[in-house]
C-alpha cells in the first residue's frame, strides 16, 4: 500500500490544531494529531519541509521502519517539535493499518483489557467553597475522579488556580504574564483538600496539578501535608527535567506522583519508571512520537508498576485523544485518562467514535482510531497565532508556568 499524498491541515475550531492526513493508492486515508500548543507552525514547517517529501511513495504498512527512519534518520533526535511531527505521521499510519484490517485500533494492539476506562475531569474555584461546589457538580454528573485547583489568597489568577484563567492561549497577542508565590500556594492547597474530604467524603478520587512550580523539597513537604486526604496523585510537582529530584520527593511522601505531559521520548521517562519514582506516566500519543513509542513506554511502565495516564487536555486534537483511548483500553497497566470536554466546534471538525458515560470513556468500535476530519469545515477556522502564558515570581524572576 503506497503513500500517494500527505496533507498538513491547520485549523482553529476554538483553538489551533495541526493534523496530518495520509492518502494511499488503495483509497484508504488516516489522520494523526501533530499539535504543539503555542508552537504549531514549527511542527508544520518540520513536516512540510522535511518529512512529507520523503514520506510520499513509501509503503504505508511499514510503520515501524518509517518511525525509525524519521527518528534515527534525522541524526538530531528528540525534542517536542520533531516528536509531534513524527507522532502525527505515526498515528495516521496506525489509523490506516487498522482500517485496512477492518478493526478498531485497540484490537491490533492486542485487544481490550477492560470494558471501559476511568477518566478524570477538572474543577477549580476562586475560593475553596467554589472549588468544592464545582467538584460536587462533576460528582453529580457521575464522574468518579476530579482534579481540584483553587485560587491562592494574595495572588492574581494563574493557571491551575482559579476560574478566570484556563490554559487557552492568549490569541494574537503577546504571552500573558502571571504571578507566582510558592509560600502562599503551599499554605493554601492543603486547606482545599481538607475541605473537599470534610464535605464530600472519600468516595471520590481527587487529583492535583502543581504544574512544575515547586522544588523537590517543597514538593516533598506538600506531598506530606496532603497525605491525610489520600490523593489519587500529585501531578508535575517539580520541573519535568528534574528527574533526580523525584528521589527526594519519593523518600518523603506516600502521596502518589504523576509526571510526563511534556516528555518526548522513552528516555525522558526511563529513570523515573525504572526506579519506580512515579506512579503514573502522563506521556501522550502526539508528543511522545505516536502510537509506536507509546506502546513501548506503556510496556516499560508496566514492568515497573507504573500505570498509564495520558495527557488529555483540550489542546491536543480528538485524533490524539482517540489514539490514547485505544492504547488505554489495551494497556494492562492502564491507570486513568484525563478528560477535558472539547468545544462543540472542535467536535464538529473532528467527528469521532469515542464515547463518555458514567465517568468512563471508550474508544468505540469504528475501524481505525475512529476520529476523522471534516476538511470543508476545518477551512472555515483559520489559524491564529497564540501563546501559552509565562509566569514570574512576585519580584519579577521568570518562573515555571
Ligand atoms: C495541564 C495542561 O492538562 C493538564 O494537566 O497541565 O492543561 C497543560 O497546561 C497544557 O496542555 C499546556 O498546553
Ligand atoms: Mg498537567
Short mmCIF file of C-alpha atoms and ligand atoms in Angstrom, two decimals:
data_model
loop_
_atom_site.label_atom_id
_atom_site.label_comp_id
_atom_site.label_asym_id
_atom_site.label_seq_id
_atom_site.Cartn_x
_atom_site.Cartn_y
_atom_site.Cartn_z
CA UNK A 1 0.00 0.00 0.00
CA UNK A 2 1.77 3.15 -1.25
CA UNK A 3 1.52 6.60 0.30
CA UNK A 4 0.36 8.83 -2.55
CA UNK A 5 -0.14 12.16 -0.79
CA UNK A 6 0.15 13.84 2.61
CA UNK A 7 -1.73 16.96 3.67
CA UNK A 8 -0.90 19.08 6.71
CA UNK A 9 -4.15 20.70 7.81
CA UNK A 10 -4.08 23.64 10.22
CA UNK A 11 -7.42 24.66 11.70
CA UNK A 12 -8.59 26.60 14.76
CA UNK A 13 -12.10 25.48 15.77
CA UNK A 14 -11.79 27.08 19.23
CA UNK A 15 -8.01 26.66 19.28
CA UNK A 16 -5.23 25.72 16.87
CA UNK A 17 -4.77 22.13 15.76
CA UNK A 18 -2.30 20.61 13.29
CA UNK A 19 -3.40 17.41 11.57
CA UNK A 20 -1.50 15.03 9.29
CA UNK A 21 -3.70 13.34 6.69
CA UNK A 22 -2.14 10.47 4.71
CA UNK A 23 -3.59 9.19 1.43
CA UNK A 24 -2.82 5.76 -0.10
CA UNK A 25 -3.15 4.14 -3.51
CA UNK A 26 -5.84 1.83 -2.09
CA UNK A 27 -8.14 4.71 -1.29
CA UNK A 28 -7.63 4.41 2.48
CA UNK A 29 -6.76 7.57 4.40
CA UNK A 30 -5.73 8.13 8.01
CA UNK A 31 -5.23 11.14 10.28
CA UNK A 32 -2.92 11.93 13.16
CA UNK A 33 -2.61 14.87 15.54
CA UNK A 34 0.62 16.92 15.39
CA UNK A 35 -0.40 19.85 17.62
CA UNK A 36 2.17 21.56 19.87
CA UNK A 37 0.31 24.27 21.76
CA UNK A 38 1.81 27.73 21.13
CA UNK A 39 4.44 26.42 18.66
CA UNK A 40 2.15 24.94 15.99
CA UNK A 41 3.83 26.43 12.92
CA UNK A 42 7.23 25.00 13.82
CA UNK A 43 5.75 21.50 13.55
CA UNK A 44 4.03 22.40 10.25
CA UNK A 45 7.38 23.52 8.81
CA UNK A 46 9.16 20.40 10.10
CA UNK A 47 6.52 18.24 8.45
CA UNK A 48 6.13 20.10 5.16
CA UNK A 49 9.78 20.95 4.56
CA UNK A 50 11.48 17.85 5.94
CA UNK A 51 9.24 14.78 6.44
CA UNK A 52 6.50 14.87 3.80
CA UNK A 53 8.88 14.90 0.79
CA UNK A 54 10.47 11.62 1.93
CA UNK A 55 7.18 10.05 3.04
CA UNK A 56 5.41 10.11 -0.31
CA UNK A 57 5.95 6.86 -2.21
CA UNK A 58 6.75 4.76 0.90
CA UNK A 59 4.84 1.63 1.88
CA UNK A 60 2.17 2.71 4.40
CA UNK A 61 2.19 -0.70 6.08
CA UNK A 62 5.83 -0.34 7.26
CA UNK A 63 5.02 1.81 10.29
CA UNK A 64 7.99 0.71 12.38
CA UNK A 65 10.50 1.33 9.61
CA UNK A 66 9.03 4.76 8.87
CA UNK A 67 9.17 5.66 12.56
CA UNK A 68 12.81 4.54 12.85
CA UNK A 69 13.68 6.35 9.63
CA UNK A 70 12.37 9.66 10.92
CA UNK A 71 13.68 9.24 14.48
CA UNK A 72 17.16 7.84 13.81
CA UNK A 73 17.47 9.15 10.28
CA UNK A 74 17.33 12.82 11.26
CA UNK A 75 20.56 12.44 13.27
CA UNK A 76 19.14 15.25 15.50
CA UNK A 77 16.81 13.24 17.70
CA UNK A 78 14.08 14.07 20.19
CA UNK A 79 12.54 17.43 21.07
CA UNK A 80 8.86 18.46 21.10
CA UNK A 81 8.74 19.75 17.51
CA UNK A 82 10.38 16.67 16.00
CA UNK A 83 8.38 14.20 18.07
CA UNK A 84 5.00 15.90 17.48
CA UNK A 85 5.69 15.78 13.72
CA UNK A 86 6.64 12.09 13.83
CA UNK A 87 3.68 11.47 16.15
CA UNK A 88 1.22 12.88 13.61
CA UNK A 89 2.54 10.62 10.86
CA UNK A 90 2.74 7.52 13.05
CA UNK A 91 -0.82 7.93 14.35
CA UNK A 92 -2.16 8.39 10.81
CA UNK A 93 -0.37 5.21 9.69
CA UNK A 94 -1.84 3.18 12.57
CA UNK A 95 -5.26 4.60 11.65
CA UNK A 96 -4.76 3.31 8.09
CA UNK A 97 -3.47 -0.09 9.22
CA UNK A 98 -6.46 -0.63 11.50
CA UNK A 99 -8.87 0.49 8.78
CA UNK A 100 -7.21 -1.93 6.34
CA UNK A 101 -7.74 -4.70 8.90
CA UNK A 102 -11.35 -3.58 9.42
CA UNK A 103 -10.71 -3.30 13.18
CA UNK A 104 -10.65 -0.68 15.89
CA UNK A 105 -7.01 0.13 16.71
CA UNK A 106 -7.18 -1.43 20.18
CA UNK A 107 -7.72 -4.82 18.54
CA UNK A 108 -4.43 -4.54 16.65
CA UNK A 109 -2.64 -3.67 19.89
CA UNK A 110 -3.83 -6.91 21.49
CA UNK A 111 -7.48 -6.34 22.32
CA UNK A 112 -9.33 -4.78 25.25
CA UNK A 113 -8.04 -5.36 28.79
CA UNK A 114 -11.18 -3.79 30.32
CA UNK A 115 -14.73 -2.79 29.44
CA UNK A 116 -14.30 0.95 29.96
CA UNK A 117 -11.72 3.45 31.18
CA UNK A 118 -11.88 5.63 34.27
CA UNK A 119 -11.42 9.31 33.48
CA UNK A 120 -10.85 12.48 35.49
CA UNK A 121 -12.20 15.94 34.83
CA UNK A 122 -11.10 19.41 36.04
CA UNK A 123 -12.72 21.56 38.74
CA UNK A 124 -11.47 24.84 40.12
CA UNK A 125 -12.70 27.80 42.09
CA UNK A 126 -11.52 31.27 43.04
CA UNK A 127 -12.21 30.31 46.65
CA UNK A 128 -12.30 26.96 48.42
CA UNK A 129 -16.13 26.89 48.69
CA UNK A 130 -16.48 27.41 44.95
CA UNK A 131 -13.94 24.69 44.16
CA UNK A 132 -15.78 22.25 46.46
CA UNK A 133 -19.08 23.08 44.72
CA UNK A 134 -17.52 22.51 41.33
CA UNK A 135 -16.13 19.11 42.33
CA UNK A 136 -19.59 18.19 43.69
CA UNK A 137 -21.17 19.18 40.35
CA UNK A 138 -18.95 16.73 38.46
CA UNK A 139 -19.77 14.00 41.00
CA UNK A 140 -23.49 14.67 40.43
CA UNK A 141 -22.91 14.06 36.73
CA UNK A 142 -21.43 10.64 37.51
CA UNK A 143 -17.70 11.41 37.41
CA UNK A 144 -15.59 9.44 39.90
CA UNK A 145 -12.31 11.34 39.70
CA UNK A 146 -11.78 15.09 39.71
CA UNK A 147 -8.68 17.30 39.57
CA UNK A 148 -9.16 20.15 42.05
CA UNK A 149 -7.40 23.53 41.88
CA UNK A 150 -8.07 26.74 43.83
CA UNK A 151 -7.27 30.45 43.73
CA UNK A 152 -4.49 31.47 46.10
CA UNK A 153 -5.20 34.37 48.50
CA UNK A 154 -2.91 37.29 47.74
CA UNK A 155 -2.06 36.06 44.23
CA UNK A 156 -3.72 37.14 40.99
CA UNK A 157 -5.18 34.37 38.85
CA UNK A 158 -2.64 31.90 37.46
CA UNK A 159 -3.25 28.70 35.51
CA UNK A 160 -4.19 25.81 37.75
CA UNK A 161 -5.62 28.08 40.42
CA UNK A 162 -8.89 29.89 39.92
CA UNK A 163 -11.63 30.03 37.29
CA UNK A 164 -10.57 33.13 35.48
CA UNK A 165 -7.65 31.52 33.67
CA UNK A 166 -7.59 28.46 31.53
CA UNK A 167 -4.78 27.02 29.50
CA UNK A 168 -6.32 28.69 26.47
CA UNK A 169 -3.59 30.69 24.85
CA UNK A 170 -4.00 34.43 24.53
CA UNK A 171 -4.69 34.64 20.82
CA UNK A 172 -2.87 37.03 18.56
CA UNK A 173 -1.27 38.81 21.47
CA UNK A 174 2.00 38.51 23.26
CA UNK A 175 2.15 35.91 26.02
CA UNK A 176 0.14 36.87 29.07
CA UNK A 177 2.26 37.18 32.26
CA UNK A 178 1.13 35.57 35.51
CA UNK A 179 2.48 35.81 39.06
CA UNK A 180 3.58 33.07 41.44
CA UNK A 181 4.38 32.66 45.13
CA UNK A 182 5.30 29.19 46.33
CA UNK A 183 4.86 30.14 50.01
CA UNK A 184 1.29 31.40 49.51
CA UNK A 185 0.39 28.36 47.39
CA UNK A 186 1.82 25.80 49.81
CA UNK A 187 -0.10 27.29 52.76
CA UNK A 188 -3.43 27.23 50.97
CA UNK A 189 -3.64 24.00 48.96
CA UNK A 190 -3.90 21.59 51.94
CA UNK A 191 -6.92 23.62 53.13
CA UNK A 192 -8.66 22.93 49.82
CA UNK A 193 -8.26 19.17 50.22
CA UNK A 194 -9.24 19.26 53.89
CA UNK A 195 -12.50 21.00 52.88
CA UNK A 196 -13.08 18.58 49.99
CA UNK A 197 -12.72 15.50 52.21
CA UNK A 198 -14.78 17.05 55.04
CA UNK A 199 -17.64 17.97 52.75
CA UNK A 200 -17.54 15.31 50.02
CA UNK A 201 -16.03 12.30 51.80
CA UNK A 202 -13.59 9.74 50.45
CA UNK A 203 -15.69 8.14 47.70
CA UNK A 204 -14.30 10.40 45.02
CA UNK A 205 -10.76 10.27 43.62
CA UNK A 206 -9.07 13.67 43.97
CA UNK A 207 -6.10 14.82 41.92
CA UNK A 208 -4.00 17.98 41.95
CA UNK A 209 -1.68 19.56 39.35
CA UNK A 210 1.30 21.61 40.62
CA UNK A 211 2.30 22.44 37.02
CA UNK A 212 6.06 22.10 37.64
CA UNK A 213 6.31 25.01 40.10
CA UNK A 214 7.99 23.54 43.21
CA UNK A 215 11.50 22.47 44.14
CA UNK A 216 11.93 18.84 45.26
CA UNK A 217 12.00 19.64 48.99
CA UNK A 218 8.90 21.86 48.63
CA UNK A 219 7.13 19.09 46.72
CA UNK A 220 8.10 16.61 49.44
CA UNK A 221 6.55 18.91 52.05
CA UNK A 222 3.34 19.37 50.03
CA UNK A 223 3.07 15.62 49.44
CA UNK A 224 3.35 15.01 53.20
CA UNK A 225 0.84 17.75 54.03
CA UNK A 226 -1.65 16.17 51.61
CA UNK A 227 -1.27 12.58 52.84
CA UNK A 228 -4.33 12.65 55.14
CA UNK A 229 -6.55 13.48 52.15
CA UNK A 230 -5.50 10.41 50.14
CA UNK A 231 -4.93 12.00 46.74
CA UNK A 232 -5.07 9.84 43.63
CA UNK A 233 -1.97 11.80 42.60
CA UNK A 234 0.09 14.93 42.83
CA UNK A 235 0.98 15.92 39.26
CA UNK A 236 4.10 17.62 37.89
CA UNK A 237 5.36 18.54 41.34
CA UNK A 238 8.70 19.79 40.02
CA UNK A 239 10.09 20.84 36.64
CA UNK A 240 9.89 17.78 34.42
CA UNK A 241 13.59 17.78 33.50
CA UNK A 242 14.44 17.45 37.18
CA UNK A 243 14.27 13.66 37.27
CA UNK A 244 16.70 13.06 40.14
CA UNK A 245 14.56 15.40 42.24
CA UNK A 246 11.91 12.71 42.35
CA UNK A 247 14.19 10.55 44.51
CA UNK A 248 13.98 13.14 47.24
CA UNK A 249 10.21 13.58 46.93
CA UNK A 250 9.68 9.81 46.91
CA UNK A 251 11.73 9.35 50.08
CA UNK A 252 9.49 11.72 51.98
CA UNK A 253 5.91 11.09 50.96
CA UNK A 254 3.45 8.32 50.14
CA UNK A 255 1.27 10.67 48.06
CA UNK A 256 1.24 9.08 44.58
CA UNK A 257 3.17 11.02 41.92
CA UNK A 258 2.43 11.65 38.23
CA UNK A 259 4.60 13.35 35.63
CA UNK A 260 5.36 13.37 31.91
CA UNK A 261 2.97 15.57 29.91
CA UNK A 262 5.95 17.47 28.46
CA UNK A 263 8.16 14.41 27.86
CA UNK A 264 9.00 13.49 24.25
CA UNK A 265 10.69 10.09 24.38
CA UNK A 266 11.05 7.00 26.50
CA UNK A 267 14.45 8.38 27.55
CA UNK A 268 12.77 11.24 29.42
CA UNK A 269 10.83 8.72 31.49
CA UNK A 270 13.28 5.83 31.82
CA UNK A 271 14.93 6.71 35.14
CA UNK A 272 11.62 7.65 36.75
CA UNK A 273 10.00 4.40 35.64
CA UNK A 274 12.89 2.03 36.31
CA UNK A 275 13.49 3.39 39.82
CA UNK A 276 9.72 3.45 40.46
CA UNK A 277 9.96 7.11 41.45
CA UNK A 278 6.49 7.79 40.00
CA UNK A 279 3.14 6.03 39.99
CA UNK A 280 1.65 7.38 36.76
CA UNK A 281 3.28 8.29 33.45
CA UNK A 282 1.49 11.19 31.73
CA UNK A 283 3.02 10.93 28.25
CA UNK A 284 0.57 11.28 25.39
CA UNK A 285 0.49 9.98 21.81
CA UNK A 286 1.27 13.15 19.86
CA UNK A 287 4.12 14.46 22.00
CA UNK A 288 5.71 11.04 22.52
CA UNK A 289 6.03 10.49 18.77
CA UNK A 290 2.96 8.35 18.09
CA UNK A 291 1.38 5.01 18.89
CA UNK A 292 4.60 3.07 18.16
CA UNK A 293 6.67 4.59 21.02
CA UNK A 294 3.67 4.93 23.35
CA UNK A 295 3.21 1.17 23.30
CA UNK A 296 6.85 0.71 24.33
CA UNK A 297 6.60 3.30 27.08
CA UNK A 298 3.45 1.72 28.45
CA UNK A 299 5.10 -1.72 28.48
CA UNK A 300 8.23 -0.41 30.22
CA UNK A 301 5.98 1.27 32.78
CA UNK A 302 4.01 -1.93 33.32
CA UNK A 303 7.13 -3.90 34.20
CA UNK A 304 7.87 -1.39 36.99
CA UNK A 305 4.37 -0.99 38.45
CA UNK A 306 3.85 2.41 36.87
CA UNK A 307 0.40 2.99 35.42
CA UNK A 308 -0.65 5.00 32.36
CA UNK A 309 -2.42 8.36 32.48
CA UNK A 310 -2.16 10.03 29.08
CA UNK A 311 -2.24 13.81 29.00
CA UNK A 312 -5.70 14.65 27.68
CA UNK A 313 -6.03 18.43 27.76
CA UNK A 314 -8.10 20.03 25.02
CA UNK A 315 -5.03 21.46 23.30
CA UNK A 316 -4.38 18.09 21.68
CA UNK A 317 -6.88 17.22 18.97
CA UNK A 318 -9.51 14.47 19.22
CA UNK A 319 -7.27 12.36 16.91
CA UNK A 320 -4.66 12.23 19.71
CA UNK A 321 -7.35 11.68 22.34
CA UNK A 322 -8.77 8.72 20.41
CA UNK A 323 -5.32 7.16 20.00
CA UNK A 324 -4.83 7.50 23.77
CA UNK A 325 -8.15 5.72 24.35
CA UNK A 326 -7.21 2.77 22.13
CA UNK A 327 -3.84 2.45 23.88
CA UNK A 328 -5.53 2.75 27.28
CA UNK A 329 -8.19 0.14 26.55
CA UNK A 330 -5.42 -2.28 25.62
CA UNK A 331 -2.75 -1.41 28.24
CA UNK A 332 -2.73 -3.97 31.06
CA UNK A 333 -1.35 -1.21 33.32
CA UNK A 334 -3.90 1.47 32.42
CA UNK A 335 -4.38 3.93 35.29
CA UNK A 336 -6.70 6.78 34.35
CA UNK A 337 -7.38 9.07 31.38
CA UNK A 338 -7.59 12.87 31.65
CA UNK A 339 -10.78 14.16 30.01
CA UNK A 340 -11.26 17.83 29.20
CA UNK A 341 -14.54 18.08 27.26
CA UNK A 342 -13.92 19.56 23.80
CA UNK A 343 -15.74 22.63 22.50
CA UNK A 344 -18.67 21.82 20.15
CA UNK A 345 -16.87 23.45 17.21
CA UNK A 346 -13.82 21.23 17.80
CA UNK A 347 -16.01 18.12 17.83
CA UNK A 348 -17.77 19.24 14.63
CA UNK A 349 -14.43 19.47 12.79
CA UNK A 350 -13.18 16.19 14.32
CA UNK A 351 -16.19 13.83 14.48
CA UNK A 352 -15.33 10.69 16.45
CA UNK A 353 -16.49 7.26 17.56
CA UNK A 354 -15.36 7.57 21.20
CA UNK A 355 -17.94 7.86 23.97
CA UNK A 356 -18.12 9.06 27.57
CA UNK A 357 -20.68 7.78 30.07
CA UNK A 358 -20.87 7.41 33.83
CA UNK A 359 -17.36 8.79 34.39
CA UNK A 360 -15.80 6.34 31.94
CA UNK A 361 -14.52 6.50 28.36
CA UNK A 362 -14.49 4.05 25.47
CA UNK A 363 -12.78 4.49 22.08
CA UNK A 364 -15.68 2.91 20.14
CA UNK A 365 -15.50 0.13 17.57
CA UNK A 366 -15.13 2.00 14.29
CA UNK A 367 -12.21 0.76 12.18
CA UNK A 368 -9.02 2.78 12.79
CA UNK A 369 -8.86 5.15 15.75
CA UNK A 370 -12.33 6.35 14.86
CA UNK A 371 -11.72 10.10 14.50
CA UNK A 372 -11.97 11.90 11.17
CA UNK A 373 -11.55 15.49 9.99
CA UNK A 374 -14.18 17.50 8.12
CA UNK A 375 -11.85 19.42 5.81
CA UNK A 376 -14.51 21.78 4.47
CA UNK A 377 -15.49 22.84 7.97
CA UNK A 378 -11.83 22.95 9.07
CA UNK A 379 -11.12 25.52 6.33
CA UNK A 380 -13.61 27.89 7.95
CA UNK A 381 -11.43 28.21 11.07
CA UNK A 382 -8.10 29.76 10.02
CA UNK A 383 -5.01 29.63 12.23
CA UNK A 384 -4.45 32.49 14.66
CA UNK A 385 -1.10 32.95 16.38
CA UNK A 386 -1.36 32.11 20.07
CA UNK A 387 0.92 31.70 23.06
CA UNK A 388 0.76 30.00 26.41
CA UNK A 389 1.30 32.41 29.33
CA UNK A 390 4.60 32.82 31.18
CA UNK A 391 5.00 33.01 34.95
CA UNK A 392 7.06 35.29 37.20
CA UNK A 393 7.73 35.37 40.93
CA UNK A 394 6.45 38.45 42.75
CA UNK A 395 9.91 40.10 42.40
CA UNK A 396 9.85 39.62 38.62
CA UNK A 397 12.04 36.49 38.32
CA UNK A 398 10.88 34.26 35.48
CA UNK A 399 9.40 31.04 36.90
CA UNK A 400 7.89 27.78 35.67
CA UNK A 401 4.41 28.27 34.24
C1 LIG B 1 -2.29 20.64 32.07
C2 LIG B 1 -2.35 21.08 30.64
O1 LIG B 1 -3.91 19.00 31.47
C3 LIG B 1 -3.00 19.29 32.24
O2 LIG B 1 -2.67 18.58 33.16
O3 LIG B 1 -1.07 20.61 32.69
O4 LIG B 1 -3.55 21.74 30.54
C4 LIG B 1 -1.22 21.98 30.10
O5 LIG B 1 -1.16 23.18 30.81
C5 LIG B 1 -1.48 22.28 28.65
O6 LIG B 1 -1.66 21.09 27.92
C6 LIG B 1 -0.38 23.12 28.01
O7 LIG B 1 -0.59 23.24 26.65
MG1 LIG B 2 -0.80 18.90 33.94
#
